[in-house]
Short mmCIF file of C-alpha atoms in Angstrom, two decimals:
data_model
loop_
_atom_site.label_atom_id
_atom_site.label_comp_id
_atom_site.label_asym_id
_atom_site.label_seq_id
_atom_site.Cartn_x
_atom_site.Cartn_y
_atom_site.Cartn_z
CA MET G 285 -0.83 -133.05 -51.33
CA ILE G 286 2.88 -133.70 -50.83
CA SER G 287 4.10 -137.25 -50.47
CA VAL G 288 7.36 -138.07 -48.75
CA ASN G 289 8.81 -141.15 -50.45
CA VAL G 290 10.35 -143.16 -47.67
CA THR G 291 9.84 -146.93 -47.60
CA PRO G 292 8.06 -147.73 -44.34
CA ILE G 293 9.64 -150.29 -42.04
CA LEU G 294 8.06 -151.91 -39.03
CA PRO G 295 9.87 -150.28 -36.10
CA ARG G 296 10.86 -151.34 -32.66
CA THR G 297 8.99 -148.81 -30.53
CA PHE G 298 9.01 -147.70 -26.90
CA ILE G 299 5.70 -148.64 -25.27
CA ARG G 300 5.61 -147.10 -21.80
CA GLY G 301 8.98 -148.26 -20.55
CA SER G 302 9.30 -151.52 -22.43
CA LEU G 303 10.54 -152.44 -25.89
CA ALA G 304 8.10 -154.31 -28.07
CA ARG G 305 7.47 -155.04 -31.68
CA ALA G 306 4.90 -152.45 -32.77
CA GLN G 307 1.78 -153.52 -34.59
CA ALA G 308 1.05 -151.88 -37.92
CA TRP G 309 -0.48 -148.41 -37.74
CA PRO G 310 -4.23 -149.03 -38.21
CA VAL G 311 -4.64 -146.79 -41.28
CA GLY G 312 -2.34 -145.39 -43.87
CA PRO G 313 -0.93 -143.31 -45.25
CA ILE G 314 -1.16 -140.68 -42.49
CA ARG G 315 -2.25 -137.27 -43.76
CA LEU G 316 -0.24 -134.63 -41.89
CA MET G 317 -2.29 -131.48 -42.38
CA HIS G 318 -1.45 -127.87 -41.55
CA GLY G 319 -3.04 -124.52 -42.27
CA TYR G 320 -0.36 -122.67 -44.21
CA ASP G 321 1.27 -122.54 -47.65
CA ALA G 322 4.02 -124.79 -48.94
CA GLY G 323 7.32 -123.29 -47.83
CA SER G 324 5.85 -121.77 -44.67
CA ASN G 325 7.31 -122.48 -41.22
CA PRO G 326 4.79 -125.30 -40.46
CA ASP G 327 5.41 -126.81 -43.89
CA THR G 328 9.19 -126.70 -43.35
CA ILE G 329 8.89 -128.44 -39.97
CA ALA G 330 6.51 -131.03 -41.46
CA ARG G 331 8.98 -131.81 -44.24
CA HIS G 332 11.83 -132.33 -41.80
CA LEU G 333 9.78 -134.68 -39.59
CA ALA G 334 7.93 -136.66 -42.25
CA ALA G 335 10.79 -139.01 -43.14
CA PRO G 336 11.82 -140.02 -39.60
CA LEU G 337 8.18 -140.43 -38.56
CA THR G 338 7.53 -142.59 -41.61
CA GLU G 339 10.45 -144.80 -40.59
CA ILE G 340 9.55 -144.96 -36.89
CA LEU G 341 5.80 -145.48 -37.27
CA GLY G 342 6.06 -147.77 -40.28
CA VAL G 343 3.50 -145.87 -42.34
CA GLN G 344 3.93 -143.20 -44.98
CA ILE G 345 3.41 -139.55 -43.97
CA VAL G 346 1.72 -137.38 -46.62
CA ILE G 347 2.00 -133.62 -46.02
CA GLU G 348 -1.21 -131.81 -46.89
CA PRO G 349 -1.24 -127.99 -46.67
CA LYS G 350 -4.70 -126.45 -46.26
CA PRO G 351 -3.91 -122.74 -46.24
CA GLY G 352 -6.43 -120.01 -45.59
CA ALA G 353 -8.10 -117.79 -43.00
CA ALA G 354 -5.25 -117.95 -40.47
CA GLU G 355 -5.58 -121.73 -40.03
CA ARG G 356 -9.37 -121.71 -39.69
CA LEU G 357 -9.95 -123.67 -42.91
CA ALA G 358 -7.63 -126.50 -41.91
CA ALA G 359 -9.00 -126.76 -38.38
CA THR G 360 -12.61 -126.71 -39.58
CA GLN G 361 -11.94 -129.65 -41.88
CA ILE G 362 -9.81 -131.65 -39.45
CA ALA G 363 -12.31 -131.30 -36.58
CA ARG G 364 -14.88 -133.25 -38.64
CA LEU G 365 -12.63 -136.21 -39.49
CA LYS G 366 -12.42 -139.59 -37.79
CA PRO G 367 -9.92 -139.87 -34.90
CA ASP G 368 -8.54 -143.15 -36.25
CA GLY G 369 -4.92 -142.09 -36.74
CA GLY G 370 -5.37 -141.40 -40.43
CA VAL G 371 -5.14 -137.62 -40.00
CA LEU G 372 -2.78 -135.61 -37.83
CA TYR G 373 -2.82 -131.84 -37.42
CA LEU G 374 0.41 -129.82 -37.20
CA MET G 375 -1.16 -126.99 -35.20
CA THR G 376 0.46 -123.62 -34.58
CA GLY G 377 0.13 -121.18 -31.71
CA GLY G 378 -1.96 -119.11 -34.08
CA GLN G 379 -4.82 -121.55 -33.58
CA ALA G 380 -5.01 -120.56 -29.91
CA VAL G 381 -5.13 -116.91 -30.97
CA VAL G 382 -7.93 -117.54 -33.46
CA SER G 383 -9.91 -119.59 -30.95
CA ALA G 384 -9.56 -116.88 -28.31
CA THR G 385 -10.60 -114.01 -30.53
CA ASP G 386 -13.14 -115.36 -33.06
CA ARG G 387 -16.57 -116.26 -31.72
CA THR G 388 -17.83 -117.39 -35.13
CA LEU G 389 -15.75 -120.57 -35.36
CA SER G 390 -17.63 -123.79 -36.11
CA TYR G 391 -15.25 -125.80 -33.90
CA ASP G 392 -14.18 -125.64 -30.26
CA LEU G 393 -10.41 -126.00 -29.93
CA LEU G 394 -10.41 -127.63 -26.50
CA ARG G 395 -13.37 -129.91 -27.24
CA ASP G 396 -12.75 -130.97 -30.83
CA PHE G 397 -9.03 -131.79 -30.78
CA ASP G 398 -6.70 -134.08 -28.86
CA PHE G 399 -3.24 -132.68 -28.10
CA VAL G 400 -0.23 -134.98 -28.46
CA ALA G 401 2.93 -132.88 -28.18
CA ILE G 402 4.39 -129.45 -28.81
CA VAL G 403 7.56 -130.09 -30.80
CA THR G 404 9.00 -126.63 -31.45
CA ARG G 405 8.84 -123.14 -29.98
CA PHE G 406 10.04 -120.02 -31.77
CA PRO G 407 9.94 -116.21 -31.55
CA PHE G 408 9.06 -113.59 -34.12
CA VAL G 409 11.15 -110.67 -35.26
CA PHE G 410 10.29 -107.09 -36.22
CA THR G 411 12.10 -106.32 -39.47
CA VAL G 412 12.66 -103.39 -41.81
CA ALA G 413 14.31 -102.90 -45.18
CA PRO G 414 18.12 -102.71 -45.06
CA GLU G 415 18.11 -98.98 -45.88
CA ALA G 416 15.14 -98.05 -43.68
CA ARG G 417 15.52 -94.89 -41.60
CA PHE G 418 14.51 -96.74 -38.43
CA LYS G 419 17.59 -98.07 -36.68
CA THR G 420 15.79 -99.26 -33.55
CA LEU G 421 12.29 -100.36 -32.56
CA GLN G 422 12.19 -97.36 -30.23
CA ALA G 423 12.75 -95.04 -33.19
CA TYR G 424 9.92 -96.70 -35.13
CA VAL G 425 7.49 -96.37 -32.21
CA ASP G 426 8.57 -92.79 -31.48
CA GLU G 427 7.79 -91.74 -35.05
CA ALA G 428 4.48 -93.60 -34.92
CA LYS G 429 3.53 -91.59 -31.84
CA ARG G 430 4.25 -88.37 -33.71
CA ARG G 431 2.22 -89.57 -36.73
CA PRO G 432 -0.61 -91.76 -35.35
CA GLY G 433 -1.88 -94.28 -37.88
CA GLU G 434 0.45 -93.15 -40.67
CA LEU G 435 3.12 -95.81 -40.31
CA THR G 436 2.39 -99.39 -41.38
CA TYR G 437 3.34 -102.93 -40.49
CA GLY G 438 2.65 -106.16 -42.37
CA THR G 439 1.80 -109.68 -41.19
CA SER G 440 0.49 -112.95 -42.62
CA GLY G 441 -3.10 -112.04 -41.80
CA VAL G 442 -5.73 -110.70 -39.41
CA GLY G 443 -5.84 -112.68 -36.19
CA SER G 444 -2.50 -114.40 -36.74
CA THR G 445 -0.02 -114.59 -33.87
CA LEU G 446 2.20 -112.20 -35.84
CA HIS G 447 -0.68 -109.71 -35.88
CA MET G 448 -1.36 -110.16 -32.18
CA ALA G 449 2.32 -109.86 -31.27
CA MET G 450 2.35 -106.36 -32.77
CA GLU G 451 -1.04 -105.37 -31.39
CA LEU G 452 0.09 -106.37 -27.91
CA LEU G 453 3.07 -104.05 -28.28
CA LEU G 454 0.84 -101.22 -29.55
CA LEU G 455 -1.50 -101.69 -26.60
CA GLN G 456 1.37 -101.67 -24.13
CA THR G 457 2.96 -98.55 -25.66
CA ALA G 458 -0.30 -96.68 -26.45
CA THR G 459 0.69 -96.40 -30.12
CA LYS G 460 -1.41 -96.47 -33.30
CA ILE G 461 0.11 -98.10 -36.40
CA THR G 462 -1.84 -99.37 -39.42
CA HIS G 463 -1.92 -103.12 -39.98
CA VAL G 464 -1.50 -104.41 -43.54
CA PRO G 465 -2.49 -108.11 -43.73
CA TYR G 466 -1.12 -110.28 -46.54
CA LYS G 467 -2.21 -113.64 -47.89
CA GLY G 468 0.17 -116.31 -49.12
CA GLY G 469 3.94 -116.38 -48.77
CA LEU G 470 6.61 -113.83 -47.97
CA GLY G 471 7.04 -112.43 -51.48
CA ALA G 472 4.41 -109.66 -51.45
CA PRO G 473 5.20 -108.13 -48.04
CA TYR G 474 8.94 -108.36 -48.68
CA SER G 475 8.52 -106.63 -52.02
CA ASP G 476 6.47 -103.85 -50.42
CA LEU G 477 8.96 -103.51 -47.57
CA VAL G 478 12.04 -103.06 -49.75
CA GLY G 479 10.01 -100.95 -52.19
CA GLY G 480 9.13 -98.47 -49.46
CA ARG G 481 5.37 -99.20 -49.49
CA LEU G 482 5.49 -100.91 -46.09
CA ASP G 483 7.35 -99.62 -43.04
CA MET G 484 7.87 -102.82 -41.06
CA GLN G 485 7.15 -106.55 -41.28
CA VAL G 486 6.56 -108.99 -38.43
CA ILE G 487 7.95 -112.35 -39.47
CA THR G 488 8.66 -115.78 -38.03
CA PHE G 489 12.33 -116.01 -37.05
CA SER G 490 12.95 -119.18 -39.06
CA ASN G 491 11.64 -117.49 -42.22
CA ALA G 492 13.58 -114.29 -41.51
CA GLN G 493 16.97 -115.93 -40.94
CA PRO G 494 18.08 -116.34 -44.59
CA LEU G 495 17.13 -112.72 -45.34
CA LEU G 496 18.85 -111.45 -42.21
CA LYS G 497 22.02 -113.40 -42.89
CA THR G 498 22.24 -112.00 -46.42
CA ALA G 499 21.40 -108.45 -45.28
CA LYS G 500 18.17 -108.40 -47.31
CA LEU G 501 16.30 -107.56 -44.11
CA ARG G 502 17.36 -105.78 -40.94
CA ALA G 503 16.06 -106.84 -37.52
CA LEU G 504 14.89 -104.25 -35.01
CA ALA G 505 13.92 -106.63 -32.19
CA VAL G 506 13.04 -110.21 -31.38
CA THR G 507 9.83 -111.03 -29.48
CA SER G 508 11.20 -113.60 -27.02
CA LYS G 509 12.31 -112.39 -23.60
CA GLU G 510 15.85 -113.64 -24.22
CA ARG G 511 18.01 -112.77 -27.21
CA HIS G 512 18.12 -115.38 -29.95
CA PRO G 513 21.39 -117.39 -29.85
CA GLY G 514 21.70 -117.26 -33.63
CA PHE G 515 21.50 -113.46 -33.67
CA PRO G 516 22.90 -112.28 -30.33
CA ASP G 517 23.22 -108.67 -31.52
CA VAL G 518 19.47 -108.30 -32.08
CA PRO G 519 17.86 -106.83 -28.94
CA THR G 520 14.59 -108.05 -27.46
CA VAL G 521 11.40 -106.01 -27.23
CA ALA G 522 11.73 -106.38 -23.45
CA GLU G 523 15.12 -104.66 -23.53
CA THR G 524 13.95 -101.97 -25.91
CA LEU G 525 10.44 -100.93 -24.90
CA VAL G 526 8.33 -103.12 -22.58
CA ALA G 527 10.09 -104.94 -19.75
CA ASP G 528 7.71 -107.92 -19.50
CA TYR G 529 7.05 -108.38 -23.23
CA ASP G 530 7.49 -112.02 -24.29
CA VAL G 531 5.79 -113.63 -27.30
CA VAL G 532 6.89 -117.11 -28.36
CA SER G 533 4.75 -119.32 -30.58
CA TRP G 534 4.85 -123.08 -31.09
CA LEU G 535 4.05 -126.01 -33.38
CA GLY G 536 2.44 -129.17 -32.05
CA PHE G 537 0.92 -132.44 -33.21
CA ALA G 538 -2.81 -132.85 -32.59
CA SER G 539 -5.66 -134.93 -33.99
CA PRO G 540 -9.45 -134.91 -34.15
CA ALA G 541 -10.83 -135.53 -30.65
CA GLY G 542 -11.13 -139.18 -29.65
CA LEU G 543 -7.74 -140.51 -30.75
CA PRO G 544 -7.27 -143.89 -28.99
CA PRO G 545 -4.81 -143.53 -26.08
CA ALA G 546 -2.58 -146.28 -27.48
CA LEU G 547 -2.16 -144.36 -30.75
CA ARG G 548 -1.60 -141.09 -28.90
CA ASP G 549 1.12 -142.69 -26.76
CA ARG G 550 2.77 -144.33 -29.74
CA LEU G 551 2.77 -141.08 -31.71
CA HIS G 552 4.21 -139.24 -28.74
CA ASP G 553 7.02 -141.76 -28.43
CA ALA G 554 7.68 -141.51 -32.18
CA LEU G 555 7.92 -137.73 -31.95
CA ARG G 556 10.41 -137.97 -29.08
CA LEU G 557 12.54 -140.39 -31.05
CA ALA G 558 12.39 -138.29 -34.24
CA MET G 559 13.18 -135.02 -32.45
CA ALA G 560 16.10 -136.63 -30.63
CA ARG G 561 17.88 -137.54 -33.85
CA PRO G 562 20.96 -135.32 -34.06
CA GLU G 563 20.41 -134.34 -37.69
CA ILE G 564 16.79 -133.33 -37.01
CA LYS G 565 17.53 -131.50 -33.78
CA GLU G 566 20.45 -129.64 -35.34
CA LYS G 567 18.50 -128.55 -38.40
CA LEU G 568 15.45 -127.36 -36.48
CA GLU G 569 17.54 -125.48 -33.94
CA GLU G 570 19.49 -123.92 -36.81
CA LEU G 571 16.14 -122.57 -38.03
CA GLY G 572 15.56 -120.93 -34.65
CA ASN G 573 13.44 -123.58 -32.92
CA ASP G 574 13.50 -124.77 -29.32
CA THR G 575 13.07 -128.53 -29.85
CA ARG G 576 11.81 -129.78 -26.48
CA VAL G 577 8.88 -132.23 -26.79
CA SER G 578 6.00 -131.60 -24.39
CA THR G 579 3.59 -134.07 -22.84
CA PRO G 580 -0.06 -134.09 -23.97
CA SER G 581 -1.14 -132.43 -20.72
CA GLU G 582 1.52 -129.72 -21.10
CA PHE G 583 0.30 -129.08 -24.63
CA ARG G 584 -3.31 -128.65 -23.51
CA ALA G 585 -2.24 -126.39 -20.66
CA ARG G 586 -0.26 -124.18 -23.07
CA VAL G 587 -3.30 -123.86 -25.35
CA GLU G 588 -5.48 -122.84 -22.41
CA GLN G 589 -2.85 -120.36 -21.23
CA ASP G 590 -2.49 -118.79 -24.67
CA MET G 591 -6.24 -118.51 -25.17
CA ALA G 592 -6.54 -116.67 -21.85
CA ARG G 593 -3.70 -114.34 -22.83
CA TRP G 594 -5.09 -113.36 -26.24
CA ARG G 595 -8.80 -113.16 -25.38
CA PRO G 596 -8.55 -109.50 -24.23
CA LEU G 597 -7.40 -108.57 -27.75
CA ALA G 598 -10.48 -110.02 -29.44
CA HIS G 599 -11.75 -106.53 -30.22
CA VAL G 600 -8.70 -105.93 -32.44
CA VAL G 601 -9.58 -108.88 -34.67
CA ASN G 602 -13.29 -108.09 -34.76
CA GLN G 603 -12.67 -104.47 -35.78
CA SER G 604 -10.19 -105.36 -38.57
#
């Protein structure tokens, strides 16, 4: 459990078009839970937002990573908790993937959670070691076609969005490449990649940036349909192989189902205010994030859309 030490102050908060003195948050501190390790992309975003949210809401935010099973462990626990504002869930797009492909889940994503706002969107990047023989994604796929199943790629785990992003490409290009799932942080796959034991790694762009900037990794392609503004020389998968390929994930604030509308609206307003702060917006965009804040209905619609998109790949997860 990670505590952000910011002295809470009672804020002046937007309440549906009017300014009013906000009442104290009903419980505290707020546990901001996510399903990944400390230092992961969700954890990094949580750390950047904890201090401004503490100030705006007037209650301390405590970051609580619950890593394991591609976010299943965190979601299983959060779904059972009271929707009283004491627990918030920093959900990733991977949760929609898991919910679309795993029929054994004890929770129902659309029934057991309330959706407040998507706060960031980000692509993934296909990377190789700096000295790898593959200079383009096309070259990697071409060799894989000549040697079906012999080449490898690594991700953060079976059923993750990173896994599905690659499997979608393999489906669209009729290619067979062996998936190597890793648990924990970036250390093990990176070590295997540069050591020649892994051919390619699919990685979140924000996590890849420091390694790309210092030439410790080399990017073959980015998964968004448009090139990333921070790395304009890196081509997209759509340019390279599949014209309509576009995979962009997201992070959003949710809660156990039944969050009172007044708390949902207040949290949404707090997120808009926090994300609009220049220092927050600049830092998150520097990490490769699109920082537009969605409405609750837009968030739910995106979850439904993503679940429909990934459901046809359920067999990939179930066979892994």
